[in-house]
CSV table of C-alpha atoms in Angstrom, one decimal:
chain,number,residue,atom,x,y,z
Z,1,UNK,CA,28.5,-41.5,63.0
Z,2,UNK,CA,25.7,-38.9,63.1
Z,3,UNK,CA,27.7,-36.2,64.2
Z,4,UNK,CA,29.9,-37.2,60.7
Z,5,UNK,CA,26.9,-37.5,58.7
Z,6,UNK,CA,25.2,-34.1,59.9
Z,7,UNK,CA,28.9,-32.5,58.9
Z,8,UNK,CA,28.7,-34.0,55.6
Z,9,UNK,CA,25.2,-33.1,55.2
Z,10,UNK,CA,25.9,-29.6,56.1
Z,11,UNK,CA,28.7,-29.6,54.0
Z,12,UNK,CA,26.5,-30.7,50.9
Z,13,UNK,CA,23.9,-27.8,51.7
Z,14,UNK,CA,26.4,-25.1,51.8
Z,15,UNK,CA,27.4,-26.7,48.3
Z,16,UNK,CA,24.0,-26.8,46.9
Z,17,UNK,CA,23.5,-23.3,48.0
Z,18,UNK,CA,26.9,-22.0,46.4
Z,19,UNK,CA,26.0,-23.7,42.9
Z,20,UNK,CA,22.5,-22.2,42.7
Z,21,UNK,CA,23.8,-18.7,44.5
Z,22,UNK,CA,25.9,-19.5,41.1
Z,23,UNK,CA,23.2,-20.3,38.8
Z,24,UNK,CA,21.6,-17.4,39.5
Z,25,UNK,CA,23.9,-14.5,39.4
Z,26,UNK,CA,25.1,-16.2,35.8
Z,27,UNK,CA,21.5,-16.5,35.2
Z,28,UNK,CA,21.2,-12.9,35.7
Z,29,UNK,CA,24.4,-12.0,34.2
Z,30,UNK,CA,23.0,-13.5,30.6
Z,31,UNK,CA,19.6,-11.6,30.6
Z,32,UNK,CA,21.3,-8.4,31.6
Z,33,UNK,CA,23.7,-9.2,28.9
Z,34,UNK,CA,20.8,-10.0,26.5
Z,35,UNK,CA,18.1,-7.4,27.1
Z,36,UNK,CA,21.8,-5.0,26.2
Z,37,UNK,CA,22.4,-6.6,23.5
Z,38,UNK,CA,18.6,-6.4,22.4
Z,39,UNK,CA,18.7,-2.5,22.9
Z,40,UNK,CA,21.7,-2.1,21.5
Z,41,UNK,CA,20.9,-4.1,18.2
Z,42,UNK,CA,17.2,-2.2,18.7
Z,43,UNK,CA,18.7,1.6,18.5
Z,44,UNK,CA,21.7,0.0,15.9
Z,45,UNK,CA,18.6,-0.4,13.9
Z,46,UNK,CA,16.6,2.4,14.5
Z,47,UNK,CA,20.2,4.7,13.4
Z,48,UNK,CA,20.3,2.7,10.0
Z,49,UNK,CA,16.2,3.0,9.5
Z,50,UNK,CA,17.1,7.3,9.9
Z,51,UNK,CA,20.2,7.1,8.7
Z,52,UNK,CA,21.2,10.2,6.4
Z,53,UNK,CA,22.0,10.4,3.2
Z,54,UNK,CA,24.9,10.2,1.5
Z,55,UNK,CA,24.2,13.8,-0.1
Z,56,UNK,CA,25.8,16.9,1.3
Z,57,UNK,CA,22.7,18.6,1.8
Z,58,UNK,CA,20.0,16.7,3.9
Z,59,UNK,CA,16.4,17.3,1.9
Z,60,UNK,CA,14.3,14.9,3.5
Z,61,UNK,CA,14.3,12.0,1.3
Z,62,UNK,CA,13.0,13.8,-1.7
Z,63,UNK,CA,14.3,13.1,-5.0
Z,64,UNK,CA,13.7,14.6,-8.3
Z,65,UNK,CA,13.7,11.7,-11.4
Z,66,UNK,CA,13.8,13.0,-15.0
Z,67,UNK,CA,12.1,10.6,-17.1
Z,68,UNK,CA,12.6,10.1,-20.8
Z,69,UNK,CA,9.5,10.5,-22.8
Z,70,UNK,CA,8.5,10.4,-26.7
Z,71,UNK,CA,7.4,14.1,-26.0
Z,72,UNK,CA,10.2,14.6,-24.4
Z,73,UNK,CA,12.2,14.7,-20.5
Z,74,UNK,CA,10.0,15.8,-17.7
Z,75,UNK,CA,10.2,15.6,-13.8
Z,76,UNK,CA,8.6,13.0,-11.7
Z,77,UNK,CA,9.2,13.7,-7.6
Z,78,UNK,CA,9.6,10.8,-4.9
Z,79,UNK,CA,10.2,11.2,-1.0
Z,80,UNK,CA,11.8,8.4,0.8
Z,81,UNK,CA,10.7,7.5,4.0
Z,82,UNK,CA,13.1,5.5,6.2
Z,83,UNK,CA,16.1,2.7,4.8
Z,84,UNK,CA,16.0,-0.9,4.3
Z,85,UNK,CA,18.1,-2.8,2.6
Z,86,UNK,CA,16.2,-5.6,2.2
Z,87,UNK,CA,12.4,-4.0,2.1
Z,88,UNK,CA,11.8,-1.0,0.1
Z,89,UNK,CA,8.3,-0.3,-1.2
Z,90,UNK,CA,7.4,2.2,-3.8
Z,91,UNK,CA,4.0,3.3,-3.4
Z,92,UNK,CA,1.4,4.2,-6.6
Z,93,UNK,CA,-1.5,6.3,-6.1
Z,94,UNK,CA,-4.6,6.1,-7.7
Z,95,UNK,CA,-7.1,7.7,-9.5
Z,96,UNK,CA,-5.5,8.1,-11.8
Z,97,UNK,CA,-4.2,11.7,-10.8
Z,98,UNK,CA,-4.6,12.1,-7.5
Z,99,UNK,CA,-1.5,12.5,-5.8
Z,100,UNK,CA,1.3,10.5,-2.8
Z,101,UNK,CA,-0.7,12.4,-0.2
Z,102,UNK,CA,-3.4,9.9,0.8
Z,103,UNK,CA,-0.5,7.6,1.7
Z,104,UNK,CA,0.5,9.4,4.5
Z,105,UNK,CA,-1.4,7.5,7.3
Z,106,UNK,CA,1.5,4.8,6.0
Z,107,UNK,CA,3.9,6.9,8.5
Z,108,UNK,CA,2.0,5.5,11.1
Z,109,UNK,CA,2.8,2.1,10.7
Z,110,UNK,CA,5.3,1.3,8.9
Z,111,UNK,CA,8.3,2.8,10.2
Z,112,UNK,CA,7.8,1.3,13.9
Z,113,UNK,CA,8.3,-2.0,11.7
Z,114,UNK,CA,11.6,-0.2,10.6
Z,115,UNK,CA,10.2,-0.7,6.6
Z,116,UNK,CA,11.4,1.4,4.4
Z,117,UNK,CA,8.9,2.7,1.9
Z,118,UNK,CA,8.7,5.5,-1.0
Z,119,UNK,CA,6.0,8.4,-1.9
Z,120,UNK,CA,5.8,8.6,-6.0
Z,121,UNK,CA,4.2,11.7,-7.8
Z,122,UNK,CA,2.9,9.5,-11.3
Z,123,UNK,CA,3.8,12.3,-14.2
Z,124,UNK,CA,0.9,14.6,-13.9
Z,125,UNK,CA,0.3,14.0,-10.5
Z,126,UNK,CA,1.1,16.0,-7.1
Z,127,UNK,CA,4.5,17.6,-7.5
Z,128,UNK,CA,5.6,16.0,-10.9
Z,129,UNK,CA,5.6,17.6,-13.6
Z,130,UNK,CA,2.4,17.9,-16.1
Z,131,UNK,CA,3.1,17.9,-19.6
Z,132,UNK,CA,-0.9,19.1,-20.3
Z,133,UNK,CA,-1.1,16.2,-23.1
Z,134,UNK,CA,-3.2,13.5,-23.6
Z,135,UNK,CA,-1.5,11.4,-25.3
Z,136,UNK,CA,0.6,11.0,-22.2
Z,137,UNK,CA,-2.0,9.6,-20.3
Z,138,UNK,CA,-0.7,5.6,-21.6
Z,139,UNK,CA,-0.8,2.8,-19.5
Z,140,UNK,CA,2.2,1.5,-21.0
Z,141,UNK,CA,4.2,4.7,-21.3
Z,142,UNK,CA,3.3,4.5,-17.2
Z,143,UNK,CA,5.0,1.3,-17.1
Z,144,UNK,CA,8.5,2.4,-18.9
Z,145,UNK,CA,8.0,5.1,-16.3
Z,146,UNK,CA,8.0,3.2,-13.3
Z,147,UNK,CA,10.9,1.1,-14.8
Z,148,UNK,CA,12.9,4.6,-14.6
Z,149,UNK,CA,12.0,5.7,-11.4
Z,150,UNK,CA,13.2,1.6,-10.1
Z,151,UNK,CA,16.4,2.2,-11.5
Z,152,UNK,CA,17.0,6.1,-10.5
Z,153,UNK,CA,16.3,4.8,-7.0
Z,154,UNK,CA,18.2,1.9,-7.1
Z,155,UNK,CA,15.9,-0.6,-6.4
Z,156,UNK,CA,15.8,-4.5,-7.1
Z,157,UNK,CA,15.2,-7.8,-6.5
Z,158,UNK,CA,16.7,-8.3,-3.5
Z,159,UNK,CA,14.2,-5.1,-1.7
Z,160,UNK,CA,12.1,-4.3,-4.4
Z,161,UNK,CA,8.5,-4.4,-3.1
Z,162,UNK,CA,5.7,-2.4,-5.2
Z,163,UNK,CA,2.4,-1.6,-3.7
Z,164,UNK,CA,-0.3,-0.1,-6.1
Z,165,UNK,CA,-3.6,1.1,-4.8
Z,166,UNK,CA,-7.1,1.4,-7.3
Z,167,UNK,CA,-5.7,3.0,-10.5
Z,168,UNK,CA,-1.6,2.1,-9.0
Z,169,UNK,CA,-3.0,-1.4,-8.9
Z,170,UNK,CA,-3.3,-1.4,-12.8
Z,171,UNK,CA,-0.3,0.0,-13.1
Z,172,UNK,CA,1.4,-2.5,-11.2
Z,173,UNK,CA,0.0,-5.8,-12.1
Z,174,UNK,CA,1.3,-4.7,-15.8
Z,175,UNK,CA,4.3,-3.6,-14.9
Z,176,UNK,CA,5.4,-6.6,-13.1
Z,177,UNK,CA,3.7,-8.7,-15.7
Z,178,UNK,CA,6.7,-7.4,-17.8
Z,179,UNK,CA,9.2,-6.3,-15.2
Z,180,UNK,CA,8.5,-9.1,-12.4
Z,181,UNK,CA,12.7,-10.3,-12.4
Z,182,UNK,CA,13.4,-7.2,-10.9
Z,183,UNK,CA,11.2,-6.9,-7.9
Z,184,UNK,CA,10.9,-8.7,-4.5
Z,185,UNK,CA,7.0,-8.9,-4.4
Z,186,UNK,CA,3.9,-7.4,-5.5
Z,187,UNK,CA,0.8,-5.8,-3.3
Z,188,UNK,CA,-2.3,-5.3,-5.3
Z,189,UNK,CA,-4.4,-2.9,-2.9
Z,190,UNK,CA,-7.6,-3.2,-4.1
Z,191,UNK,CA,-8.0,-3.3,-7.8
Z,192,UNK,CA,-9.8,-5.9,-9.6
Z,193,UNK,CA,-7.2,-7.4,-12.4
Z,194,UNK,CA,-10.5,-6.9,-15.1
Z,195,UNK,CA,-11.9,-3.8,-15.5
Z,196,UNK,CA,-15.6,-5.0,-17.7
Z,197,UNK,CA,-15.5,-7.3,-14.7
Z,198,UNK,CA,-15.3,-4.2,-12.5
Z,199,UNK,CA,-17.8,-1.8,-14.7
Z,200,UNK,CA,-20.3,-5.2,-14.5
Z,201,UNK,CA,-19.9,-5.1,-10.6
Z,202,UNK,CA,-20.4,-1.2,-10.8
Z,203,UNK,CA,-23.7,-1.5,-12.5
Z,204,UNK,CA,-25.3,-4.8,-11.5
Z,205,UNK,CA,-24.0,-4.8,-7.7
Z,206,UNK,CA,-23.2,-1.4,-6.6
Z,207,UNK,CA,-25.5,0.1,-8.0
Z,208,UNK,CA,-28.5,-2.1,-6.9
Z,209,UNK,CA,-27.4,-1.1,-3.6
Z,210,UNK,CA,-28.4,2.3,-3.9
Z,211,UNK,CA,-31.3,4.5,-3.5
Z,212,UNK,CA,-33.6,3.5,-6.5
Z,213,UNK,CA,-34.7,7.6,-6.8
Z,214,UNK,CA,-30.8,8.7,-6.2
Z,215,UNK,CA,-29.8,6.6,-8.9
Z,216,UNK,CA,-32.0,7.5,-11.3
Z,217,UNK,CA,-31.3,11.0,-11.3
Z,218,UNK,CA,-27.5,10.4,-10.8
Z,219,UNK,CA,-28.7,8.1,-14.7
Z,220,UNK,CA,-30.3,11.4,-16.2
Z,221,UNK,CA,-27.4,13.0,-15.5
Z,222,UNK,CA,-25.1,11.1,-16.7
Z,223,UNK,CA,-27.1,10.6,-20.1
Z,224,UNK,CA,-26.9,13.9,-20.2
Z,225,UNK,CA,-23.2,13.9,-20.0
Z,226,UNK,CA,-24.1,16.6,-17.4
Z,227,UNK,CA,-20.8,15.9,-15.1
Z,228,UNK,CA,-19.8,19.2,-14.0
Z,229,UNK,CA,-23.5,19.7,-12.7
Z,230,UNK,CA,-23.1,20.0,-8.7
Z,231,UNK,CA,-26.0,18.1,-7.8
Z,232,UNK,CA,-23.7,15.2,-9.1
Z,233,UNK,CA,-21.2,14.9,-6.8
Z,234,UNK,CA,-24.0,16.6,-3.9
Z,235,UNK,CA,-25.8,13.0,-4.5
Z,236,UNK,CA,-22.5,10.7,-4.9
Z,237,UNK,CA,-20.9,11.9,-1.7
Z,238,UNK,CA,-23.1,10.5,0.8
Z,239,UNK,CA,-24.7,7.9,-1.6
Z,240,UNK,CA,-21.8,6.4,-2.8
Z,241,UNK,CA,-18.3,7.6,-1.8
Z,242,UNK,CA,-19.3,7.3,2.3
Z,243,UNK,CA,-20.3,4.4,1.4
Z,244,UNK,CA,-17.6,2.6,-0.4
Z,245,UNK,CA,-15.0,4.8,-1.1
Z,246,UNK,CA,-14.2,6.0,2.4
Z,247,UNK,CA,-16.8,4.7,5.3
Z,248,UNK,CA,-16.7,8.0,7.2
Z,249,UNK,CA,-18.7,10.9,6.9
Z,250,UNK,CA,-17.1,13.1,4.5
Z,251,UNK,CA,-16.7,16.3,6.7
Z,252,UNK,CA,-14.4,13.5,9.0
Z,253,UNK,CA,-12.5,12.6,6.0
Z,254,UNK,CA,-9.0,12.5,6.7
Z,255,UNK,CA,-7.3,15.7,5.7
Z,256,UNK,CA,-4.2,13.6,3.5
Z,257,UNK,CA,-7.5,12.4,1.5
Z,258,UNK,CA,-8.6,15.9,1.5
Z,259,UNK,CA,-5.4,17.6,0.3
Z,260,UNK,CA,-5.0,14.9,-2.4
Z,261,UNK,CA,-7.9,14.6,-4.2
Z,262,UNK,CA,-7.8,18.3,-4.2
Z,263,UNK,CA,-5.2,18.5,-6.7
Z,264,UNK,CA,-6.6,15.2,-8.7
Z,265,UNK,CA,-5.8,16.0,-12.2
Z,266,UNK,CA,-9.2,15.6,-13.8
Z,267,UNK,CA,-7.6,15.5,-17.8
Z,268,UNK,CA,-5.9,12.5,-16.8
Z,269,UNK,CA,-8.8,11.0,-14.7
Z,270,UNK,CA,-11.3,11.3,-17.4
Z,271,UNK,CA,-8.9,10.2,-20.0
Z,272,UNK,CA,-8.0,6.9,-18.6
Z,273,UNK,CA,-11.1,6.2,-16.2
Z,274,UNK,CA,-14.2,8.0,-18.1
Z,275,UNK,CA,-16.2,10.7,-16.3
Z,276,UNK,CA,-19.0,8.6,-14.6
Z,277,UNK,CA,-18.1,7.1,-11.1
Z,278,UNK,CA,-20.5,3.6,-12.6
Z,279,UNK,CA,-17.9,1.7,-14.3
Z,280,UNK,CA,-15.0,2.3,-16.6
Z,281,UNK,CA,-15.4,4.4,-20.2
Z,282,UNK,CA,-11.7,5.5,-20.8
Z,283,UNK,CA,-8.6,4.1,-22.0
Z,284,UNK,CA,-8.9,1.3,-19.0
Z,285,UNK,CA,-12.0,0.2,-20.5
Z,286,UNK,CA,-11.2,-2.8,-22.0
Z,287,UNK,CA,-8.2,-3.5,-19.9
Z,288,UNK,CA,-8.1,-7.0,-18.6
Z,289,UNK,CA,-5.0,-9.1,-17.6
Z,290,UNK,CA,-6.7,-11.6,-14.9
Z,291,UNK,CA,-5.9,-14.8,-16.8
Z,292,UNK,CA,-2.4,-13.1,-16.9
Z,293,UNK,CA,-1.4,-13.4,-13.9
Z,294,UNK,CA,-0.7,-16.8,-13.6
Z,295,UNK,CA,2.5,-15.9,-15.0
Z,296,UNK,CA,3.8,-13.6,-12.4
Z,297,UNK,CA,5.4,-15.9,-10.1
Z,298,UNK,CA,6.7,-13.4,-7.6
Z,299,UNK,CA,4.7,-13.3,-3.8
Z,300,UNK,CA,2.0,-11.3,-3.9
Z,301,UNK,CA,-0.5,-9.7,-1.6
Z,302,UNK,CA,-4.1,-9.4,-2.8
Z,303,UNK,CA,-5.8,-6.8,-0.6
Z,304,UNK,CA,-9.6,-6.4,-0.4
Z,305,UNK,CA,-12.5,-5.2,1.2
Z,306,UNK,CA,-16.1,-6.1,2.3
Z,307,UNK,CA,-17.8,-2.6,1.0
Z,308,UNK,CA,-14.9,-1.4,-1.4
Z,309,UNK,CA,-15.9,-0.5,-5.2
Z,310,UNK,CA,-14.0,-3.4,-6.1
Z,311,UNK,CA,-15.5,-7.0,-6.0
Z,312,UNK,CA,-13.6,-9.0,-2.9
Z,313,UNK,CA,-14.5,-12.2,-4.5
Z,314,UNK,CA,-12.6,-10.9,-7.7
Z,315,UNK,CA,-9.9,-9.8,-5.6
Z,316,UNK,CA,-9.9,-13.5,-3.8
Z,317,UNK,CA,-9.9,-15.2,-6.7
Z,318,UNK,CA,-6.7,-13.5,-8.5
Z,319,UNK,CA,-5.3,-14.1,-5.1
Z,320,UNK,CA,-5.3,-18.2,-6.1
Z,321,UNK,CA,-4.4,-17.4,-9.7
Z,322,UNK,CA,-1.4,-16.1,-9.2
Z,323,UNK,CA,1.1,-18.9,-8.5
Z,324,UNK,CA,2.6,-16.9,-4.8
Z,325,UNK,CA,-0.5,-15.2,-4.2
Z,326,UNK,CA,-2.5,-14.6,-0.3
Z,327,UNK,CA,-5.1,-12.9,0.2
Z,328,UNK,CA,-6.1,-10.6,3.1
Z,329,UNK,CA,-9.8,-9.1,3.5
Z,330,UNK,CA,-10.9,-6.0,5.2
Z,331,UNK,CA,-13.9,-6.7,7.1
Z,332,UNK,CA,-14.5,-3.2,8.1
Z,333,UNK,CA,-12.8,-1.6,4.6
Z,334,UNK,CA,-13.9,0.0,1.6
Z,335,UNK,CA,-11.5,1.5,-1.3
Z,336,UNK,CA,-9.4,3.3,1.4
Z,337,UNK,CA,-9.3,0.3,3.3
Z,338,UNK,CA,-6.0,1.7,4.7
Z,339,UNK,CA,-8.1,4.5,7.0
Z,340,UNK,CA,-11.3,2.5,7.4
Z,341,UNK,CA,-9.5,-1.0,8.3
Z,342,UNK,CA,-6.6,0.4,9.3
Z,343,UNK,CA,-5.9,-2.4,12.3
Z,344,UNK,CA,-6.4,-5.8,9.7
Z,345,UNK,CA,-5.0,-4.0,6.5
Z,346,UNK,CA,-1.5,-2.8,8.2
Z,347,UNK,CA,-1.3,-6.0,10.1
Z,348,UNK,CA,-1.5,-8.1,6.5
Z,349,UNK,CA,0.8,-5.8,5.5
Z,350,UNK,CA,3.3,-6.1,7.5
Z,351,UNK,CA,3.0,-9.6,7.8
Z,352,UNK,CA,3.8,-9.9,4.1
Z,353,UNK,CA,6.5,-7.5,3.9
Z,354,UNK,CA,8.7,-9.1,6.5
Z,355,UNK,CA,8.1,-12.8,5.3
């Protein structure tokens, strides 16, 4: 009997051997088969994410949009970076008029993600057209403006994403405030949603901050309405601009920054901003739409920074007035949190954008 029982046991063994021998080729089998699939899925995306277009001629995205004016039709340009169906975000500069170009480090991050996004010249800006008329320089002509671009490119509320950055961030908190049914989500990049609130941060926080004998010649200048005077900008550059504008020092300033606010066009600056770099004194002046924005219901990103221009409590607390609002905070950032921040603002970013 233990002759029979040692046969049986062998039996059994050889058995339990074949079964796992089995397990483990089909084992194998399905993660060969899945890391295939994965790649395969992986470069089936990355052919739609460059896919061409459906144009004859391949320009790189770019695409010219006439926009209908009360002074009449002029060009506005956009470049499009990528394509996804379902996320597509249309970038607005600041300023205002300074130009796409200081978006560029967005090329760095966002396509890995395979996020679709858009560069948007703002008429007068960059490589749109400039009409050389103030009374162009409208907050709400801007808005009709974007609405034009939205539907030359297509764009709505299934991928519709806009991200506006300083003087973009005005322009889209009051476009979706009227436009918000045809967009996905929102990112104000900051931009405080009050801009007394923002001249009162300027000159009782900001300010306080500085030098007490720098700011009081940068005052007698200004009272002198003496803004072309080069010791102006020789005293705001390290005293104010490395400090909250762009933490680096300003011969390390990224060349995109460089290039763009280059070509800032200063008619529309001044007109809508004011000339002093202490608050607001143009059109924006007494723009203010922060007990608004309870009524844009969409998800939105609030983006601020510890040493930006911009008050990160402010920018905080819109976060919780709008109804689908979050709020990410650059520890590092200033007003370009984007190069100074770079690792926490991208990563917020993202995070939002593929919700």
């Amino acid at each position: 009997s233990q002759s029979r029982y040692d046969f049986l046991k062998k039996i059994i063994l050889k058995k339990t051997n074949s079964m796992k021998n089995l397990f483990r080729t089909t084992l194998l089998l399905f993660s060969i088969a899945l890391f295939t699939s994965c790649k395969q899925e992986k470069v089936a995306t990355q052919n739609e994410y460059f896919a061409q277009s459906s144009d004859s001629i391949q320009n790189g995205g770019v695409k010219v949009i006439p926009i209908t004016t009360p002074k009449g039709t002029f060009n506005v340009w956009t470049k499009r970076i990528g394509n996804n169906p379902k996320i597509k975000v249309l970038l607005l500069n600041g300023g205002p008029g300074a130009t796409h170009e200081y978006f560029e480090c967005f090329e760095n991050f966002l396509p890995a993600e395979g996020i679709e996004f858009i560069y948007y010249d703002q008429l007068g800006c960059g490589n749109a057209d400039n009409p050389n008329d103030t009374s162009m320089w409208d907050l709400a002509r801007y808005v009709e403006e974007v609405e034009q671009v939205r539907k030359a490119l297509k764009l709505d509320n299934t991928n519709f994403y806009l991200l506006g950055h300083s003087w973009g961030g005005i322009l889209a908190m009051e476009y979706s405030l009227k436009y918000q049914n045809n967009m996905k989500g929102l990112i104000i990049s900051n931009m405080m949603a009050s801009c007394p609130e923002y001249d009162k941060y300027a000159n009782e926080v900001l300010s306080k901050q500085m030098n007490p004998e720098v700011l009081a010649e940068l005052m007698k200048i200004e009272a002198n309405n003496d803004f072309s005077n080069p010791r102006y900008m020789e005293l705001l550059l390290p005293n104010f601009y490395e400090k909250h504008i762009l933490r680096f020092p300003a011969k390390d300033w990224p060349e995109p920054v460089n290039r763009s606010f280059a070509k800032m066009n200063q008619s529309l600056y001044v007109t809508m901003q004011g000339p002093s770099e202490f608050g607001i004194s143009g059109k924006l002046e007494k723009w203010d739409r922060k007990a608004d924005l309870k009524n844009v219901k969409i998800p939105t990103l609030v983006i601020g920074a510890k040493y930006d221009t911009m008050d990160p409590k402010h920018m905080e607390e819109i976060s919780k007035i709008l109804p689908n609002g979050s709020y990410l905070f650059c520890p590092k950032g200033s007003h370009m949190a984007f190069y100074d921040d770079q690792k926490t603002y991208f990563n917020g970013l993202i995070s939002f954008l593929k919700k």
